[in-house]
PDB file of C-alpha atoms in Angstrom:
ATOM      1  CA  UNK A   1     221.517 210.307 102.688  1.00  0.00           C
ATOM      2  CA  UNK A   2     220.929 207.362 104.697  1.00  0.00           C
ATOM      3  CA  UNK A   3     218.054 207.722 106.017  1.00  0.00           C
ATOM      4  CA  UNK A   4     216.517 208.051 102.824  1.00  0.00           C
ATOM      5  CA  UNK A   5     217.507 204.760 101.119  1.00  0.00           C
ATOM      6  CA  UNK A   6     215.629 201.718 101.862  1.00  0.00           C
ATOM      7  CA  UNK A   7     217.763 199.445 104.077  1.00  0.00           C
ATOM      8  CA  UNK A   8     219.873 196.618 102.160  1.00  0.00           C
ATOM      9  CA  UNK A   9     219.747 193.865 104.372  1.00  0.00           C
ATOM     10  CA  UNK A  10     216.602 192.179 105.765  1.00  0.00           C
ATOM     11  CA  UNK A  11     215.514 192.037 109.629  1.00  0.00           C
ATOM     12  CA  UNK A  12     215.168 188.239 108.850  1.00  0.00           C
ATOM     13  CA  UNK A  13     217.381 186.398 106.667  1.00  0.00           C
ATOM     14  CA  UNK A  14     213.834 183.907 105.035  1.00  0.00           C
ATOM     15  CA  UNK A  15     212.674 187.550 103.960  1.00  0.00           C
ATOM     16  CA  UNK A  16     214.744 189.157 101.106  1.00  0.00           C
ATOM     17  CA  UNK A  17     214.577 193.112 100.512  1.00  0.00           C
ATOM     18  CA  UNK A  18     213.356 192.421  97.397  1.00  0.00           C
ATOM     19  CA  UNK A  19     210.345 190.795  98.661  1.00  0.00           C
ATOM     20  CA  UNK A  20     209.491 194.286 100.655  1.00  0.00           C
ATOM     21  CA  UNK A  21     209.830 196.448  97.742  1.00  0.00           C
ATOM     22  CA  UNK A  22     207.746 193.994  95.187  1.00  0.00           C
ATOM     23  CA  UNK A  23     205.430 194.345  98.126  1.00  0.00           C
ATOM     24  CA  UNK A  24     206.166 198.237  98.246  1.00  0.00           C
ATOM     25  CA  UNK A  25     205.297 198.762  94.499  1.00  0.00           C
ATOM     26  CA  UNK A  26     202.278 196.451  94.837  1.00  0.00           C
ATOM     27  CA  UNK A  27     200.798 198.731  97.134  1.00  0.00           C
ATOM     28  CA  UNK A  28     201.566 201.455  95.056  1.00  0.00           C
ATOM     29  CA  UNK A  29     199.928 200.324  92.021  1.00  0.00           C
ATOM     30  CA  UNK A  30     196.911 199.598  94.034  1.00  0.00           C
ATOM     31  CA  UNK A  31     196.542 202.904  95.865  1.00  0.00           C
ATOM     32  CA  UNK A  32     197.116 204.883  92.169  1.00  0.00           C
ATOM     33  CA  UNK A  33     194.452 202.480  90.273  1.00  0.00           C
ATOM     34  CA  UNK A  34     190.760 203.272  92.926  1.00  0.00           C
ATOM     35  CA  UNK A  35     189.002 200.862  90.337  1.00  0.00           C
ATOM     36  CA  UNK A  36     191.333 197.900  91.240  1.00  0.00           C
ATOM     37  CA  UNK A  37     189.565 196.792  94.021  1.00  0.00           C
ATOM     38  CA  UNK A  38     186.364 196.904  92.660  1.00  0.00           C
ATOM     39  CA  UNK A  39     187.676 194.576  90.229  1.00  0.00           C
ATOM     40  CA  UNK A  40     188.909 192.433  92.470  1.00  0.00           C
ATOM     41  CA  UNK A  41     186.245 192.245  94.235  1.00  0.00           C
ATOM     42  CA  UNK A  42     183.792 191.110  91.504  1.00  0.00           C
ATOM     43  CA  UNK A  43     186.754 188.439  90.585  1.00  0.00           C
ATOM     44  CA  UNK A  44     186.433 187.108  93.984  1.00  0.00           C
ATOM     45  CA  UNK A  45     182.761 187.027  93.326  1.00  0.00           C
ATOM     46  CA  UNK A  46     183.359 184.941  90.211  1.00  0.00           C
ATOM     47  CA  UNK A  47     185.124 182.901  92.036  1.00  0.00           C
ATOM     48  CA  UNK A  48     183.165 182.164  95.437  1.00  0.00           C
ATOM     49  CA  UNK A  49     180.044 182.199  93.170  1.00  0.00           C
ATOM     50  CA  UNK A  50     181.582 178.910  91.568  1.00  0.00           C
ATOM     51  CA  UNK A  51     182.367 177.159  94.788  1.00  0.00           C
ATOM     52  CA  UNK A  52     178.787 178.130  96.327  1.00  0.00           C
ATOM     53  CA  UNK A  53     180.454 180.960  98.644  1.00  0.00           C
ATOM     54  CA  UNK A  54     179.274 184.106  97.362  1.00  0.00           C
ATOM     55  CA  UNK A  55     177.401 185.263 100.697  1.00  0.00           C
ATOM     56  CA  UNK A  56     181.202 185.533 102.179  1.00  0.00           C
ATOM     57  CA  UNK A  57     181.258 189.187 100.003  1.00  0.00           C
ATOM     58  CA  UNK A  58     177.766 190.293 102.262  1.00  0.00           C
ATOM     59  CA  UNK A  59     179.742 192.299 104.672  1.00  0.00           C
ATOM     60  CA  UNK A  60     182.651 193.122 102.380  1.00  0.00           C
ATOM     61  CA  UNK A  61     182.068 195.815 100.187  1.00  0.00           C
ATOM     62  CA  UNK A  62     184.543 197.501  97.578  1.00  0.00           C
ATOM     63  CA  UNK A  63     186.166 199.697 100.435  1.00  0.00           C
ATOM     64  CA  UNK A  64     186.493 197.334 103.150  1.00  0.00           C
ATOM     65  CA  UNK A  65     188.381 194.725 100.507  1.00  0.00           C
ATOM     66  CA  UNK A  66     190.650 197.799  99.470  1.00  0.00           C
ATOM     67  CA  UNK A  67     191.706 198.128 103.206  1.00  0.00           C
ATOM     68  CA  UNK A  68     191.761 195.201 103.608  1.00  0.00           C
ATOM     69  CA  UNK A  69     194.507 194.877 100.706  1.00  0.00           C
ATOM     70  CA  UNK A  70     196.109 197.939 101.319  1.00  0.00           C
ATOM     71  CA  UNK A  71     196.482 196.650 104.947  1.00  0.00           C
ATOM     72  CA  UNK A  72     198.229 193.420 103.754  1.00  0.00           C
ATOM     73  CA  UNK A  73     200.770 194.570 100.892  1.00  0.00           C
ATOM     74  CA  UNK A  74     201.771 197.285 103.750  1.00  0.00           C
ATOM     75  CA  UNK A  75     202.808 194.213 106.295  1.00  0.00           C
ATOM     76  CA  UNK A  76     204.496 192.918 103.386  1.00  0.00           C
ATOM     77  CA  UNK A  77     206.455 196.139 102.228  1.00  0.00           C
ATOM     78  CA  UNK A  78     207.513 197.050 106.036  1.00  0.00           C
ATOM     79  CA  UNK A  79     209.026 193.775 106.751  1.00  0.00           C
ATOM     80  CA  UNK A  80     212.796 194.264 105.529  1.00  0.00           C
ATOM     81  CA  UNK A  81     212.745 196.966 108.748  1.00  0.00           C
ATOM     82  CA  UNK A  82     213.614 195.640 112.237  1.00  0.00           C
ATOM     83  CA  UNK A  83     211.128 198.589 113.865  1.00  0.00           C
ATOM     84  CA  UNK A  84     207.627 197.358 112.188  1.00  0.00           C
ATOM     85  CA  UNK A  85     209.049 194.102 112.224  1.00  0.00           C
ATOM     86  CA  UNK A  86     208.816 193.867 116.104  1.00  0.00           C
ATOM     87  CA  UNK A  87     205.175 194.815 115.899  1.00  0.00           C
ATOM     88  CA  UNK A  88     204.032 192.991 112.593  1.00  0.00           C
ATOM     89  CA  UNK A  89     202.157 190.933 114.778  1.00  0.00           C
ATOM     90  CA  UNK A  90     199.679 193.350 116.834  1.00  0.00           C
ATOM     91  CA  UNK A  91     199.365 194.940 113.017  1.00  0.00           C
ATOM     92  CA  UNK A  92     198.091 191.504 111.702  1.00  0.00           C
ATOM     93  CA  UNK A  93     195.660 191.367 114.360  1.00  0.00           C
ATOM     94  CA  UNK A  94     194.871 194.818 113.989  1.00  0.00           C
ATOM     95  CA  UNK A  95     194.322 195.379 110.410  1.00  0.00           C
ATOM     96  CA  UNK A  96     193.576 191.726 109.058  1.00  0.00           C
ATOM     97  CA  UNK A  97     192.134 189.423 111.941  1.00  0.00           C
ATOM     98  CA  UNK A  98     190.062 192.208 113.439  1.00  0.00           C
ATOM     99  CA  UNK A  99     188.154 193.317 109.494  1.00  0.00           C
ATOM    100  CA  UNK A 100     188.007 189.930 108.778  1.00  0.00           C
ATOM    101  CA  UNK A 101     186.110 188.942 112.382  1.00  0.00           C
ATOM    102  CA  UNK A 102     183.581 191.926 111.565  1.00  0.00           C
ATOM    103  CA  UNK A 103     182.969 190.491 108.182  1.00  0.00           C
ATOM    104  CA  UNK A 104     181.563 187.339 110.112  1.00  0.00           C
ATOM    105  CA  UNK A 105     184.070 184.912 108.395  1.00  0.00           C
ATOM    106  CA  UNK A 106     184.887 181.945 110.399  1.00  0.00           C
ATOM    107  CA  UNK A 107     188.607 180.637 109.961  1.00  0.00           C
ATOM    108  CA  UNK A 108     187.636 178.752 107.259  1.00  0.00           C
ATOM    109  CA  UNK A 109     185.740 181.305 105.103  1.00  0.00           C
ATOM    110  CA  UNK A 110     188.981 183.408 105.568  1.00  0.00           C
ATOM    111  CA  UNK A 111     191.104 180.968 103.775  1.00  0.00           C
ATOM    112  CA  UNK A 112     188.652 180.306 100.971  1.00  0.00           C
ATOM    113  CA  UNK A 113     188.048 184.302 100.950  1.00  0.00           C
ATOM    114  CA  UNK A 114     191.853 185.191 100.775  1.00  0.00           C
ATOM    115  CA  UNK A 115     192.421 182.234  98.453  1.00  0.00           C
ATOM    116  CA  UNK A 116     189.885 184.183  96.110  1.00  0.00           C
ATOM    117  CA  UNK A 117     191.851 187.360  96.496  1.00  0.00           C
ATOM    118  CA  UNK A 118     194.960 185.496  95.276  1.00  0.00           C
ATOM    119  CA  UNK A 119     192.858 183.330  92.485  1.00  0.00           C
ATOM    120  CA  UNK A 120     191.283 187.014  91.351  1.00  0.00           C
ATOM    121  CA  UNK A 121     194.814 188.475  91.094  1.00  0.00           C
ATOM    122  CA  UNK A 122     195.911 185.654  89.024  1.00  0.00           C
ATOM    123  CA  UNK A 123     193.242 185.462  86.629  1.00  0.00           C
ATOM    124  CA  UNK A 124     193.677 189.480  85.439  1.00  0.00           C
ATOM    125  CA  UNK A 125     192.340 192.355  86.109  1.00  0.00           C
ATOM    126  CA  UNK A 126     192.162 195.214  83.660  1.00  0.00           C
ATOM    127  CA  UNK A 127     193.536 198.023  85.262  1.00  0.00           C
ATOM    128  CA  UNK A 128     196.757 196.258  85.514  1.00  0.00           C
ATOM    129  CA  UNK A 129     198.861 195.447  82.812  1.00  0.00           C
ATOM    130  CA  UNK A 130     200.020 191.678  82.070  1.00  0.00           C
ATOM    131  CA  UNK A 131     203.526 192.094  82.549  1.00  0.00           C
ATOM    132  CA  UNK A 132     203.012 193.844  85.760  1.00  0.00           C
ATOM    133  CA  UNK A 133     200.893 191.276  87.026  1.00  0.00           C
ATOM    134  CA  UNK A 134     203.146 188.503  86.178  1.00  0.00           C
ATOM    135  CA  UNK A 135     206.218 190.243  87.954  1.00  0.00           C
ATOM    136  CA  UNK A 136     204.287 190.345  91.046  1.00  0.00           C
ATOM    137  CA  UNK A 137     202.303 187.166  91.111  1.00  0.00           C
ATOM    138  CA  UNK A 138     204.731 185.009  93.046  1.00  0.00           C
ATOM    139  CA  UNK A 139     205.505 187.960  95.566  1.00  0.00           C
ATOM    140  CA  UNK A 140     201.314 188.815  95.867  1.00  0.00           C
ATOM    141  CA  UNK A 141     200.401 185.194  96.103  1.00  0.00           C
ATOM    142  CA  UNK A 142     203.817 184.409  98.648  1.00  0.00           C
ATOM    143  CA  UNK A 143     202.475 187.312 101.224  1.00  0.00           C
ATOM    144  CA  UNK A 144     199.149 186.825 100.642  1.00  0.00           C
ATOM    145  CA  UNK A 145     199.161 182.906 101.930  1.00  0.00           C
ATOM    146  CA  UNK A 146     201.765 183.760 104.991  1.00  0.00           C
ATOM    147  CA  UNK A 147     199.063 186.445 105.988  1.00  0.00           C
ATOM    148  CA  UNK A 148     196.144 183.838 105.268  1.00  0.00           C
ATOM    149  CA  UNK A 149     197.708 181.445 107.169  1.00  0.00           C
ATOM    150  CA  UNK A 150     198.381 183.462 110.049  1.00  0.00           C
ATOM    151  CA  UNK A 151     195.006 184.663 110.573  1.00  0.00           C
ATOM    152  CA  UNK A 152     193.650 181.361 110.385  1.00  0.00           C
ATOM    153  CA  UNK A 153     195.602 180.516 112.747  1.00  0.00           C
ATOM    154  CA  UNK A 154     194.451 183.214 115.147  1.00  0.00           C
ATOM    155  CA  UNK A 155     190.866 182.867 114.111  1.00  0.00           C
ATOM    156  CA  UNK A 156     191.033 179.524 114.686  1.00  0.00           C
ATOM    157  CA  UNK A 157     191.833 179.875 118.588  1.00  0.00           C
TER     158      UNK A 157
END
């Protein structure tokens, strides 16, 4: 039976098992609702549009942005286990850094870009219910800026 509970300790003590599974259901809710990341896509759009940024979406349509996502709450759920833990790194590159190079975004755009992922989240989106979104803000907006900030970083090099 153990090998099919999810592990009660972290890998790393800063990351809490509870952080994982927020991350865990996250994904979840986005991979049931396909109209999610259309919506967060034309939230982004709101928002770039307002800071004069709106070519950043050119390159990113509706199903790049939902791998994109996808790609980032799955980091975030598979960190409370030492094995993808060791190799969250070469993932990051692989399934954040690398999409986000083809999109053309310099390290800069990605911030403001991934900012307006977070920003979009916060505001609403309909498929998602209120209370769902407010349970999962902190954990979606924590994960989101560690992966920002780390592919900054890397773009930045």
């Amino acid at each position: 039976m153990d090998n099919f509970t999810s592990a009660s300790t972290s890998a790393i003590p800063e990351i809490d098992v509870g952080f994982s599974q927020d991350c865990y259901n996250l994904r979840t809710i986005f991979l049931n609702h396909k109209e999610l990341a259309e919506e967060l896509r034309a939230g982004m759009s709101k928002i770039l549009q307002v800071q004069g940024r709106d070519y950043l979406l050119e390159k990113c349509n509706t199903n790049a942005l939902r791998n994109l996502v996808r790609s980032i709450l799955t980091i975030g759920s598979g960190l409370s286990s030492g094995k993808e833990l060791r190799d969250v790194f070469s993932v990051v590159i692989e399934k954040v850094v690398d999409p986000v190079q083809a999109f053309g975004w310099s390290w800069e755009n990605a911030g403001l870009a991934l900012n307006a992922v977070m920003a979009a989240f916060d505001a609403g989106l309909p498929s998602v219910n209120t209370g769902l979104r407010k349970r999962y803000a902190a954990t979606f907006r924590r994960l989101v800026t560690a992966i920002s900030l780390f592919c900054q970083r890397l773009l930045k090099q």
